[in-house]
PDB file of C-alpha atoms in Angstrom:
ATOM      1  CA  MET A   1       0.000   0.000   0.000  1.00 78.00           C
ATOM      2  CA  THR A   2       1.415   3.322  -1.046  1.00 83.00           C
ATOM      3  CA  GLN A   3       0.484   6.648   0.541  1.00 82.00           C
ATOM      4  CA  HIS A   4       0.610   9.855  -1.446  1.00 76.00           C
ATOM      5  CA  TYR A   5       0.936  13.298   0.131  1.00 78.00           C
ATOM      6  CA  GLU A   6       0.111  16.459  -1.703  1.00 83.00           C
ATOM      7  CA  LEU A   7       1.952  19.616  -0.805  1.00 86.00           C
ATOM      8  CA  ILE A   8      -0.185  22.732  -0.396  1.00 88.00           C
ATOM      9  CA  PRO A   9       1.230  26.238  -0.512  1.00 91.00           C
ATOM     10  CA  GLN A  10       1.256  28.112   2.832  1.00 92.00           C
ATOM     11  CA  PRO A  11      -1.116  30.932   1.715  1.00 93.00           C
ATOM     12  CA  THR A  12      -3.694  28.370   0.574  1.00 93.00           C
ATOM     13  CA  LEU A  13      -3.402  26.516   3.870  1.00 91.00           C
ATOM     14  CA  ALA A  14      -3.761  29.762   5.869  1.00 94.00           C
ATOM     15  CA  ALA A  15      -6.806  30.747   3.805  1.00 95.00           C
ATOM     16  CA  ALA A  16      -8.405  27.341   4.437  1.00 92.00           C
ATOM     17  CA  GLU A  17      -7.750  27.635   8.196  1.00 93.00           C
ATOM     18  CA  ALA A  18      -9.245  31.142   8.277  1.00 94.00           C
ATOM     19  CA  SER A  19     -12.277  29.968   6.313  1.00 94.00           C
ATOM     20  CA  LEU A  20     -12.751  27.031   8.659  1.00 92.00           C
ATOM     21  CA  ARG A  21     -12.354  29.308  11.713  1.00 92.00           C
ATOM     22  CA  ASP A  22     -14.919  31.760  10.272  1.00 93.00           C
ATOM     23  CA  GLU A  23     -17.324  28.911   9.569  1.00 94.00           C
ATOM     24  CA  ILE A  24     -16.962  27.186  12.960  1.00 92.00           C
ATOM     25  CA  GLY A  25     -16.503  30.283  15.146  1.00 91.00           C
ATOM     26  CA  PRO A  26     -20.199  31.256  15.425  1.00 92.00           C
ATOM     27  CA  PHE A  27     -21.170  27.682  16.312  1.00 93.00           C
ATOM     28  CA  VAL A  28     -18.517  27.514  19.014  1.00 90.00           C
ATOM     29  CA  ALA A  29     -19.749  30.831  20.421  1.00 91.00           C
ATOM     30  CA  LEU A  30     -23.341  29.548  20.326  1.00 93.00           C
ATOM     31  CA  LEU A  31     -22.362  26.357  22.145  1.00 92.00           C
ATOM     32  CA  LEU A  32     -20.446  28.313  24.779  1.00 92.00           C
ATOM     33  CA  ASP A  33     -23.456  30.605  25.264  1.00 91.00           C
ATOM     34  CA  ARG A  34     -25.748  27.585  25.644  1.00 93.00           C
ATOM     35  CA  ALA A  35     -23.359  26.034  28.161  1.00 92.00           C
ATOM     36  CA  ASP A  36     -23.293  29.283  30.188  1.00 90.00           C
ATOM     37  CA  LYS A  37     -27.100  29.481  30.205  1.00 92.00           C
ATOM     38  CA  HIS A  38     -27.340  25.840  31.231  1.00 92.00           C
ATOM     39  CA  LEU A  39     -24.883  26.405  34.083  1.00 91.00           C
ATOM     40  CA  GLU A  40     -26.884  29.437  35.246  1.00 90.00           C
ATOM     41  CA  ARG A  41     -30.085  27.369  35.142  1.00 90.00           C
ATOM     42  CA  GLN A  42     -28.443  24.596  37.132  1.00 92.00           C
ATOM     43  CA  ALA A  43     -27.153  27.108  39.692  1.00 88.00           C
ATOM     44  CA  ARG A  44     -30.676  28.534  40.082  1.00 89.00           C
ATOM     45  CA  ARG A  45     -32.046  25.007  40.408  1.00 89.00           C
ATOM     46  CA  ILE A  46     -29.484  24.207  43.104  1.00 90.00           C
ATOM     47  CA  GLU A  47     -30.445  27.381  44.988  1.00 87.00           C
ATOM     48  CA  THR A  48     -34.131  26.494  44.673  1.00 88.00           C
ATOM     49  CA  LEU A  49     -33.478  22.990  45.966  1.00 87.00           C
ATOM     50  CA  LYS A  50     -31.460  24.381  48.882  1.00 87.00           C
ATOM     51  CA  ALA A  51     -34.302  26.764  49.733  1.00 85.00           C
ATOM     52  CA  LYS A  52     -36.801  23.923  49.448  1.00 85.00           C
ATOM     53  CA  THR A  53     -34.639  21.822  51.759  1.00 86.00           C
ATOM     54  CA  GLU A  54     -34.557  24.636  54.311  1.00 84.00           C
ATOM     55  CA  LEU A  55     -38.313  25.054  53.958  1.00 83.00           C
ATOM     56  CA  ASN A  56     -38.927  21.350  54.508  1.00 82.00           C
ATOM     57  CA  ALA A  57     -36.514  21.275  57.446  1.00 82.00           C
ATOM     58  CA  GLY A  58     -38.423  24.165  58.979  1.00 80.00           C
ATOM     59  CA  ARG A  59     -41.698  22.391  58.370  1.00 77.00           C
ATOM     60  CA  LEU A  60     -40.358  19.199  59.883  1.00 80.00           C
ATOM     61  CA  SER A  61     -39.024  20.885  63.011  1.00 78.00           C
ATOM     62  CA  HIS A  62     -42.223  22.900  63.328  1.00 72.00           C
ATOM     63  CA  PHE A  63     -44.311  19.766  62.755  1.00 68.00           C
ATOM     64  CA  GLN A  64     -42.371  17.866  65.417  1.00 69.00           C
ATOM     65  CA  GLY A  65     -43.020  20.721  67.825  1.00 66.00           C
ATOM     66  CA  ASP A  66     -46.702  20.583  66.906  1.00 60.00           C
ATOM     67  CA  VAL A  67     -46.766  16.825  67.516  1.00 58.00           C
ATOM     68  CA  ASP A  68     -45.366  17.382  71.001  1.00 60.00           C
ATOM     69  CA  ASN A  69     -47.822  20.217  71.649  1.00 63.00           C
ATOM     70  CA  SER A  70     -50.775  18.298  70.220  1.00 60.00           C
ATOM     71  CA  SER A  71     -49.995  15.232  72.345  1.00 59.00           C
ATOM     72  CA  ARG A  72     -49.942  17.489  75.425  1.00 63.00           C
ATOM     73  CA  ALA A  73     -53.175  19.119  74.282  1.00 61.00           C
ATOM     74  CA  ARG A  74     -54.785  15.708  73.804  1.00 61.00           C
ATOM     75  CA  GLU A  75     -53.728  14.689  77.318  1.00 63.00           C
ATOM     76  CA  LYS A  76     -55.257  17.889  78.700  1.00 62.00           C
ATOM     77  CA  ALA A  77     -58.431  17.397  76.666  1.00 58.00           C
ATOM     78  CA  SER A  78     -58.794  13.793  77.780  1.00 58.00           C
ATOM     79  CA  ALA A  79     -58.265  14.887  81.383  1.00 55.00           C
ATOM     80  CA  LYS A  80     -60.978  17.533  80.944  1.00 54.00           C
ATOM     81  CA  THR A  81     -63.458  15.078  79.419  1.00 52.00           C
ATOM     82  CA  LYS A  82     -62.700  12.574  82.153  1.00 50.00           C
ATOM     83  CA  GLY A  83     -63.254  15.257  84.744  1.00 47.00           C
ATOM     84  CA  LYS A  84     -66.559  16.295  83.200  1.00 50.00           C
ATOM     85  CA  GLY A  85     -67.682  12.710  82.715  1.00 47.00           C
ATOM     86  CA  ARG A  86     -69.224  13.757  79.398  1.00 59.00           C
ATOM     87  CA  ALA A  87     -68.572  11.490  76.415  1.00 68.00           C
ATOM     88  CA  LEU A  88     -69.646  12.417  72.911  1.00 73.00           C
ATOM     89  CA  ASP A  89     -72.034  10.142  71.088  1.00 80.00           C
ATOM     90  CA  GLY A  90     -71.038   8.647  67.710  1.00 80.00           C
ATOM     91  CA  GLU A  91     -72.228  11.448  65.435  1.00 82.00           C
ATOM     92  CA  ALA A  92     -70.947  14.274  67.640  1.00 82.00           C
ATOM     93  CA  ALA A  93     -67.588  12.524  68.012  1.00 82.00           C
ATOM     94  CA  LEU A  94     -67.354  12.155  64.237  1.00 84.00           C
ATOM     95  CA  ARG A  95     -68.195  15.846  63.736  1.00 84.00           C
ATOM     96  CA  ALA A  96     -65.624  16.839  66.342  1.00 86.00           C
ATOM     97  CA  LYS A  97     -63.009  14.705  64.579  1.00 87.00           C
ATOM     98  CA  VAL A  98     -63.815  16.316  61.210  1.00 87.00           C
ATOM     99  CA  VAL A  99     -63.583  19.786  62.736  1.00 89.00           C
ATOM    100  CA  ARG A 100     -60.224  18.948  64.327  1.00 88.00           C
ATOM    101  CA  GLN A 101     -58.911  17.593  61.023  1.00 90.00           C
ATOM    102  CA  ARG A 102     -60.103  20.677  59.169  1.00 89.00           C
ATOM    103  CA  LYS A 103     -58.520  22.920  61.779  1.00 90.00           C
ATOM    104  CA  GLU A 104     -55.223  21.023  61.507  1.00 88.00           C
ATOM    105  CA  ALA A 105     -55.333  21.223  57.697  1.00 88.00           C
ATOM    106  CA  LEU A 106     -55.924  24.971  57.851  1.00 89.00           C
ATOM    107  CA  ARG A 107     -53.111  25.396  60.378  1.00 87.00           C
ATOM    108  CA  TYR A 108     -50.780  23.423  58.116  1.00 88.00           C
ATOM    109  CA  GLY A 109     -51.856  25.517  55.105  1.00 87.00           C
ATOM    110  CA  VAL A 110     -51.153  28.752  56.947  1.00 88.00           C
ATOM    111  CA  GLU A 111     -47.742  27.478  58.099  1.00 87.00           C
ATOM    112  CA  ARG A 112     -46.902  26.372  54.566  1.00 87.00           C
ATOM    113  CA  LEU A 113     -47.853  29.767  53.162  1.00 89.00           C
ATOM    114  CA  GLU A 114     -45.798  31.564  55.811  1.00 88.00           C
ATOM    115  CA  LEU A 115     -42.766  29.423  54.991  1.00 88.00           C
ATOM    116  CA  GLU A 116     -43.275  30.000  51.263  1.00 88.00           C
ATOM    117  CA  VAL A 117     -43.349  33.757  51.894  1.00 89.00           C
ATOM    118  CA  LEU A 118     -40.068  33.475  53.783  1.00 87.00           C
ATOM    119  CA  GLN A 119     -38.585  31.454  50.918  1.00 89.00           C
ATOM    120  CA  LYS A 120     -39.723  34.011  48.330  1.00 89.00           C
ATOM    121  CA  GLU A 121     -38.222  36.789  50.426  1.00 88.00           C
ATOM    122  CA  ARG A 122     -34.890  34.917  50.551  1.00 87.00           C
ATOM    123  CA  GLU A 123     -34.961  34.362  46.785  1.00 86.00           C
ATOM    124  CA  LEU A 124     -35.763  38.038  46.197  1.00 88.00           C
ATOM    125  CA  ARG A 125     -32.906  39.106  48.484  1.00 87.00           C
ATOM    126  CA  LEU A 126     -30.528  36.810  46.581  1.00 85.00           C
ATOM    127  CA  ARG A 127     -31.658  38.228  43.231  1.00 84.00           C
ATOM    128  CA  LEU A 128     -31.239  41.786  44.479  1.00 86.00           C
ATOM    129  CA  GLU A 129     -27.754  40.991  45.801  1.00 85.00           C
ATOM    130  CA  LYS A 130     -26.747  39.556  42.419  1.00 83.00           C
ATOM    131  CA  ALA A 131     -28.135  42.534  40.498  1.00 71.00           C
TER     132      ALA A 131
END
């Protein structure tokens, strides 16, 4: 097998390199721009996930405090009902349970909204610091 090499004059080679650079240059710039935007998006996503983690940690610690408080409240309530000697009949007990569940759901909703407000404030502060 024989290999043949063709010699090209230096000006022709330089012109071909310049042409190739001019042709590829915009695509390289576009790819670099896309990479920068992707990195910015990932950084924002990381910040959002960190904020969400903090929010959930706050919820969890607040929820654990509520569990402790609600168990104490239940003990007090059971002591009160024992002291009164008044037991609720089936329908009244069911209504009371529904009301308690609704109250707890509303309390959780309010807490969630308060934590979301705090998260939005943190995000806004971060954006203002970057600007």
